[in-house]
Amino acid sequence: MTNITLKVNRHQYSLDVLPWVSLLDALRDRLKLTGAKKGCDHGQCGACTVLCGGKRILSCMTLAVMKDGSEVTTIEGIANGDELHPLQKAFIEHDAFQCGYCTPGQICSAIGMLGEGKAHTRDEVKELMSGNLCRCGANVGIIDAIMEVREGGNRE
Ligand code: FES
Ligand code: FES
């Protein structure tokens, strides 16, 4: 066991983990933060995406011990109290989820992507979000929601 500290959604945690435990399992099983989903567990679907130091990462492909001392944000930490994040609101407005399984990863990934500042067009947003799969066909709504927030951000 290795003792690590993680700051998750503004709370400090100290936990003992085995060296091979993924960040996803640590979040879900140990911290009971089940927003990040285990889709493929192989880095292929994006359902487990969380933000680490503001950057999007696949928590299924990340060992918890690698993130010792890091700051992690999961979907549970995205809203500002009762006030939903603009992307959460836009997802609701654009019917951007059906089963909702991919949604936490999509939203975390979109926040990370917008922070990267590389997406300038709808096609670029699509390309940069291509690591997040939705099996339900909500993709158009997802991209619409992200575009709305991206363009809203530009007007500010
Ligand atoms: S669960 Fe991590 S990429 Fe699919
Ligand atoms: S809404 Fe069902 S997988 Fe995306």
PDB file of C-alpha atoms and ligand atoms in Angstrom:
ATOM      1  CA  MET A   1       0.000   0.000   0.000  1.00  0.00           C
ATOM      2  CA  THR A   2       1.096   3.532  -0.728  1.00  0.00           C
ATOM      3  CA  ASN A   3      -0.331   6.532   1.025  1.00  0.00           C
ATOM      4  CA  ILE A   4      -1.325   9.320  -1.320  1.00  0.00           C
ATOM      5  CA  THR A   5      -3.084  12.641  -0.971  1.00  0.00           C
ATOM      6  CA  LEU A   6      -5.528  13.931  -3.531  1.00  0.00           C
ATOM      7  CA  LYS A   7      -7.479  17.145  -3.606  1.00  0.00           C
ATOM      8  CA  VAL A   8     -10.739  16.178  -5.268  1.00  0.00           C
ATOM      9  CA  ASN A   9     -13.481  18.726  -5.892  1.00  0.00           C
ATOM     10  CA  ARG A  10     -11.836  21.062  -3.378  1.00  0.00           C
ATOM     11  CA  HIS A  11     -11.693  18.440  -0.605  1.00  0.00           C
ATOM     12  CA  GLN A  12      -8.411  17.014   0.619  1.00  0.00           C
ATOM     13  CA  TYR A  13      -8.214  13.218   0.916  1.00  0.00           C
ATOM     14  CA  SER A  14      -5.546  10.903   2.206  1.00  0.00           C
ATOM     15  CA  LEU A  15      -5.833   7.281   1.185  1.00  0.00           C
ATOM     16  CA  ASP A  16      -3.860   4.077   1.044  1.00  0.00           C
ATOM     17  CA  VAL A  17      -3.882   2.486  -2.378  1.00  0.00           C
ATOM     18  CA  LEU A  18      -2.248  -0.495  -3.973  1.00  0.00           C
ATOM     19  CA  PRO A  19       0.217   0.563  -6.684  1.00  0.00           C
ATOM     20  CA  TRP A  20      -1.885  -0.788  -9.548  1.00  0.00           C
ATOM     21  CA  VAL A  21      -5.164   0.895  -8.591  1.00  0.00           C
ATOM     22  CA  SER A  22      -6.412   3.278 -11.270  1.00  0.00           C
ATOM     23  CA  LEU A  23      -7.465   6.800 -10.448  1.00  0.00           C
ATOM     24  CA  LEU A  24     -10.937   5.839 -11.698  1.00  0.00           C
ATOM     25  CA  ASP A  25     -11.239   2.992  -9.204  1.00  0.00           C
ATOM     26  CA  ALA A  26      -9.864   5.167  -6.415  1.00  0.00           C
ATOM     27  CA  LEU A  27     -12.465   7.841  -7.164  1.00  0.00           C
ATOM     28  CA  ARG A  28     -15.375   5.451  -7.558  1.00  0.00           C
ATOM     29  CA  ASP A  29     -14.621   2.745  -5.006  1.00  0.00           C
ATOM     30  CA  ARG A  30     -12.720   4.627  -2.348  1.00  0.00           C
ATOM     31  CA  LEU A  31     -14.100   8.161  -2.497  1.00  0.00           C
ATOM     32  CA  LYS A  32     -17.597   7.083  -3.641  1.00  0.00           C
ATOM     33  CA  LEU A  33     -17.493   9.615  -6.454  1.00  0.00           C
ATOM     34  CA  THR A  34     -19.307   7.580  -9.075  1.00  0.00           C
ATOM     35  CA  GLY A  35     -19.855  10.377 -11.605  1.00  0.00           C
ATOM     36  CA  ALA A  36     -16.856   9.337 -13.702  1.00  0.00           C
ATOM     37  CA  LYS A  37     -17.981   6.172 -15.457  1.00  0.00           C
ATOM     38  CA  LYS A  38     -16.179   2.959 -16.259  1.00  0.00           C
ATOM     39  CA  GLY A  39     -17.016   2.310 -19.882  1.00  0.00           C
ATOM     40  CA  CYS A  40     -14.239   0.335 -21.546  1.00  0.00           C
ATOM     41  CA  ASP A  41     -11.555   0.576 -18.802  1.00  0.00           C
ATOM     42  CA  HIS A  42      -9.072   0.584 -21.704  1.00  0.00           C
ATOM     43  CA  GLY A  43      -8.698   4.220 -22.724  1.00  0.00           C
ATOM     44  CA  GLN A  44     -11.052   3.958 -25.672  1.00  0.00           C
ATOM     45  CA  CYS A  45     -14.384   5.549 -24.732  1.00  0.00           C
ATOM     46  CA  GLY A  46     -13.708   8.668 -22.638  1.00  0.00           C
ATOM     47  CA  ALA A  47     -16.458   7.890 -20.099  1.00  0.00           C
ATOM     48  CA  CYS A  48     -13.913   8.113 -17.267  1.00  0.00           C
ATOM     49  CA  THR A  49     -12.575  11.571 -18.213  1.00  0.00           C
ATOM     50  CA  VAL A  50     -11.813  13.863 -15.269  1.00  0.00           C
ATOM     51  CA  LEU A  51      -9.802  17.061 -14.973  1.00  0.00           C
ATOM     52  CA  CYS A  52      -6.407  17.003 -13.323  1.00  0.00           C
ATOM     53  CA  GLY A  53      -4.822  20.403 -12.834  1.00  0.00           C
ATOM     54  CA  GLY A  54      -7.399  21.661 -15.343  1.00  0.00           C
ATOM     55  CA  LYS A  55      -6.350  19.193 -18.038  1.00  0.00           C
ATOM     56  CA  ARG A  56      -8.559  16.332 -19.151  1.00  0.00           C
ATOM     57  CA  ILE A  57      -7.237  12.868 -18.465  1.00  0.00           C
ATOM     58  CA  LEU A  58      -8.552   9.335 -18.795  1.00  0.00           C
ATOM     59  CA  SER A  59      -8.775   8.193 -15.203  1.00  0.00           C
ATOM     60  CA  CYS A  60      -8.946   4.501 -16.204  1.00  0.00           C
ATOM     61  CA  MET A  61      -5.486   4.803 -17.767  1.00  0.00           C
ATOM     62  CA  THR A  62      -3.974   6.734 -14.866  1.00  0.00           C
ATOM     63  CA  LEU A  63      -2.628   5.087 -11.737  1.00  0.00           C
ATOM     64  CA  ALA A  64      -3.802   6.761  -8.559  1.00  0.00           C
ATOM     65  CA  VAL A  65      -0.227   6.828  -7.231  1.00  0.00           C
ATOM     66  CA  MET A  66       0.842   8.873 -10.280  1.00  0.00           C
ATOM     67  CA  LYS A  67      -1.465  11.647  -9.133  1.00  0.00           C
ATOM     68  CA  ASP A  68      -0.259  11.848  -5.545  1.00  0.00           C
ATOM     69  CA  GLY A  69      -0.569  15.494  -4.464  1.00  0.00           C
ATOM     70  CA  SER A  70      -2.677  16.468  -7.476  1.00  0.00           C
ATOM     71  CA  GLU A  71      -5.878  18.410  -7.795  1.00  0.00           C
ATOM     72  CA  VAL A  72      -8.663  16.507  -9.511  1.00  0.00           C
ATOM     73  CA  THR A  73     -12.106  17.670 -10.561  1.00  0.00           C
ATOM     74  CA  THR A  74     -14.862  15.200 -11.365  1.00  0.00           C
ATOM     75  CA  ILE A  75     -18.334  15.922 -12.650  1.00  0.00           C
ATOM     76  CA  GLU A  76     -19.475  16.213  -9.013  1.00  0.00           C
ATOM     77  CA  GLY A  77     -17.253  19.282  -8.639  1.00  0.00           C
ATOM     78  CA  ILE A  78     -18.184  21.070 -11.857  1.00  0.00           C
ATOM     79  CA  ALA A  79     -21.240  23.005 -10.671  1.00  0.00           C
ATOM     80  CA  ASN A  80     -20.809  26.100  -8.527  1.00  0.00           C
ATOM     81  CA  GLY A  81     -22.960  25.121  -5.561  1.00  0.00           C
ATOM     82  CA  ASP A  82     -26.529  24.959  -6.891  1.00  0.00           C
ATOM     83  CA  GLU A  83     -25.579  26.830 -10.041  1.00  0.00           C
ATOM     84  CA  LEU A  84     -24.931  24.441 -12.915  1.00  0.00           C
ATOM     85  CA  HIS A  85     -21.873  24.958 -15.086  1.00  0.00           C
ATOM     86  CA  PRO A  86     -22.756  26.567 -18.449  1.00  0.00           C
ATOM     87  CA  LEU A  87     -21.937  23.298 -20.192  1.00  0.00           C
ATOM     88  CA  GLN A  88     -24.297  21.387 -17.914  1.00  0.00           C
ATOM     89  CA  LYS A  89     -27.047  23.868 -18.758  1.00  0.00           C
ATOM     90  CA  ALA A  90     -26.252  23.684 -22.472  1.00  0.00           C
ATOM     91  CA  PHE A  91     -26.339  19.866 -22.413  1.00  0.00           C
ATOM     92  CA  ILE A  92     -29.835  20.035 -20.931  1.00  0.00           C
ATOM     93  CA  GLU A  93     -30.987  22.664 -23.437  1.00  0.00           C
ATOM     94  CA  HIS A  94     -29.657  20.731 -26.428  1.00  0.00           C
ATOM     95  CA  ASP A  95     -30.867  17.247 -25.386  1.00  0.00           C
ATOM     96  CA  ALA A  96     -27.223  16.230 -25.355  1.00  0.00           C
ATOM     97  CA  PHE A  97     -27.749  13.069 -23.358  1.00  0.00           C
ATOM     98  CA  GLN A  98     -29.932  10.033 -23.671  1.00  0.00           C
ATOM     99  CA  CYS A  99     -28.765   7.300 -21.318  1.00  0.00           C
ATOM    100  CA  GLY A 100     -26.360   9.843 -19.798  1.00  0.00           C
ATOM    101  CA  TYR A 101     -23.575   7.325 -19.326  1.00  0.00           C
ATOM    102  CA  CYS A 102     -21.054   9.257 -21.392  1.00  0.00           C
ATOM    103  CA  THR A 103     -22.189  12.679 -20.149  1.00  0.00           C
ATOM    104  CA  PRO A 104     -19.846  13.222 -17.165  1.00  0.00           C
ATOM    105  CA  GLY A 105     -16.861  12.380 -19.354  1.00  0.00           C
ATOM    106  CA  GLN A 106     -18.163  14.507 -22.213  1.00  0.00           C
ATOM    107  CA  ILE A 107     -18.593  17.540 -19.959  1.00  0.00           C
ATOM    108  CA  CYS A 108     -15.204  17.173 -18.246  1.00  0.00           C
ATOM    109  CA  SER A 109     -13.570  16.610 -21.612  1.00  0.00           C
ATOM    110  CA  ALA A 110     -15.301  19.648 -23.124  1.00  0.00           C
ATOM    111  CA  ILE A 111     -14.120  21.865 -20.258  1.00  0.00           C
ATOM    112  CA  GLY A 112     -10.566  20.617 -20.725  1.00  0.00           C
ATOM    113  CA  MET A 113     -10.792  21.020 -24.486  1.00  0.00           C
ATOM    114  CA  LEU A 114     -12.075  24.600 -24.289  1.00  0.00           C
ATOM    115  CA  GLY A 115      -9.233  25.358 -21.890  1.00  0.00           C
ATOM    116  CA  GLU A 116      -6.734  24.069 -24.461  1.00  0.00           C
ATOM    117  CA  GLY A 117      -7.883  26.851 -26.810  1.00  0.00           C
ATOM    118  CA  LYS A 118      -7.326  24.759 -29.948  1.00  0.00           C
ATOM    119  CA  ALA A 119     -10.903  24.360 -31.096  1.00  0.00           C
ATOM    120  CA  HIS A 120     -11.954  27.198 -33.359  1.00  0.00           C
ATOM    121  CA  THR A 121     -14.553  25.600 -35.609  1.00  0.00           C
ATOM    122  CA  ARG A 122     -17.297  23.009 -35.253  1.00  0.00           C
ATOM    123  CA  ASP A 123     -15.130  20.488 -37.103  1.00  0.00           C
ATOM    124  CA  GLU A 124     -12.228  21.130 -34.738  1.00  0.00           C
ATOM    125  CA  VAL A 125     -14.507  20.695 -31.727  1.00  0.00           C
ATOM    126  CA  LYS A 126     -15.744  17.407 -33.200  1.00  0.00           C
ATOM    127  CA  GLU A 127     -12.209  16.224 -33.842  1.00  0.00           C
ATOM    128  CA  LEU A 128     -10.942  17.213 -30.390  1.00  0.00           C
ATOM    129  CA  MET A 129     -13.938  15.527 -28.727  1.00  0.00           C
ATOM    130  CA  SER A 130     -13.575  12.351 -30.778  1.00  0.00           C
ATOM    131  CA  GLY A 131     -12.063  10.469 -27.832  1.00  0.00           C
ATOM    132  CA  ASN A 132     -15.420  10.652 -26.066  1.00  0.00           C
ATOM    133  CA  LEU A 133     -17.846   8.164 -27.520  1.00  0.00           C
ATOM    134  CA  CYS A 134     -21.606   8.270 -27.196  1.00  0.00           C
ATOM    135  CA  ARG A 135     -23.396   5.077 -28.119  1.00  0.00           C
ATOM    136  CA  CYS A 136     -26.836   6.655 -28.070  1.00  0.00           C
ATOM    137  CA  GLY A 137     -26.408   9.035 -30.970  1.00  0.00           C
ATOM    138  CA  ALA A 138     -26.550  12.208 -28.892  1.00  0.00           C
ATOM    139  CA  ASN A 139     -23.429  13.482 -30.670  1.00  0.00           C
ATOM    140  CA  VAL A 140     -25.106  16.314 -32.565  1.00  0.00           C
ATOM    141  CA  GLY A 141     -26.628  17.687 -29.353  1.00  0.00           C
ATOM    142  CA  ILE A 142     -23.297  17.315 -27.564  1.00  0.00           C
ATOM    143  CA  ILE A 143     -21.430  19.314 -30.197  1.00  0.00           C
ATOM    144  CA  ASP A 144     -24.265  21.888 -30.355  1.00  0.00           C
ATOM    145  CA  ALA A 145     -24.031  22.349 -26.576  1.00  0.00           C
ATOM    146  CA  ILE A 146     -20.260  22.754 -26.650  1.00  0.00           C
ATOM    147  CA  MET A 147     -20.443  25.202 -29.551  1.00  0.00           C
ATOM    148  CA  GLU A 148     -22.992  27.312 -27.720  1.00  0.00           C
ATOM    149  CA  VAL A 149     -20.725  27.622 -24.688  1.00  0.00           C
ATOM    150  CA  ARG A 150     -17.640  28.173 -26.845  1.00  0.00           C
ATOM    151  CA  GLU A 151     -19.315  30.974 -28.760  1.00  0.00           C
ATOM    152  CA  GLY A 152     -20.847  32.439 -25.600  1.00  0.00           C
ATOM    153  CA  GLY A 153     -17.345  32.464 -24.133  1.00  0.00           C
ATOM    154  CA  ASN A 154     -16.078  34.410 -27.144  1.00  0.00           C
ATOM    155  CA  ARG A 155     -18.605  37.162 -26.614  1.00  0.00           C
ATOM    156  CA  GLU A 156     -17.501  37.813 -23.064  1.00  0.00           C
TER     157      GLU A 156
HETATM  158  S1  FES B   1     -13.381   3.888 -19.218  1.00  0.00           S
HETATM  159 FE1  FES B   1     -11.645   5.096 -19.523  1.00  0.00          FE
HETATM  160  S2  FES B   1     -11.599   5.447 -21.643  1.00  0.00           S
HETATM  161 FE2  FES B   1     -13.251   4.059 -21.385  1.00  0.00          FE
HETATM  162  S1  FES B   2     -25.959   9.492 -23.873  1.00  0.00           S
HETATM  163 FE1  FES B   2     -25.824   7.349 -23.867  1.00  0.00          FE
HETATM  164  S2  FES B   2     -23.748   6.939 -24.279  1.00  0.00           S
HETATM  165 FE2  FES B   2     -23.954   9.041 -24.503  1.00  0.00          FE
END
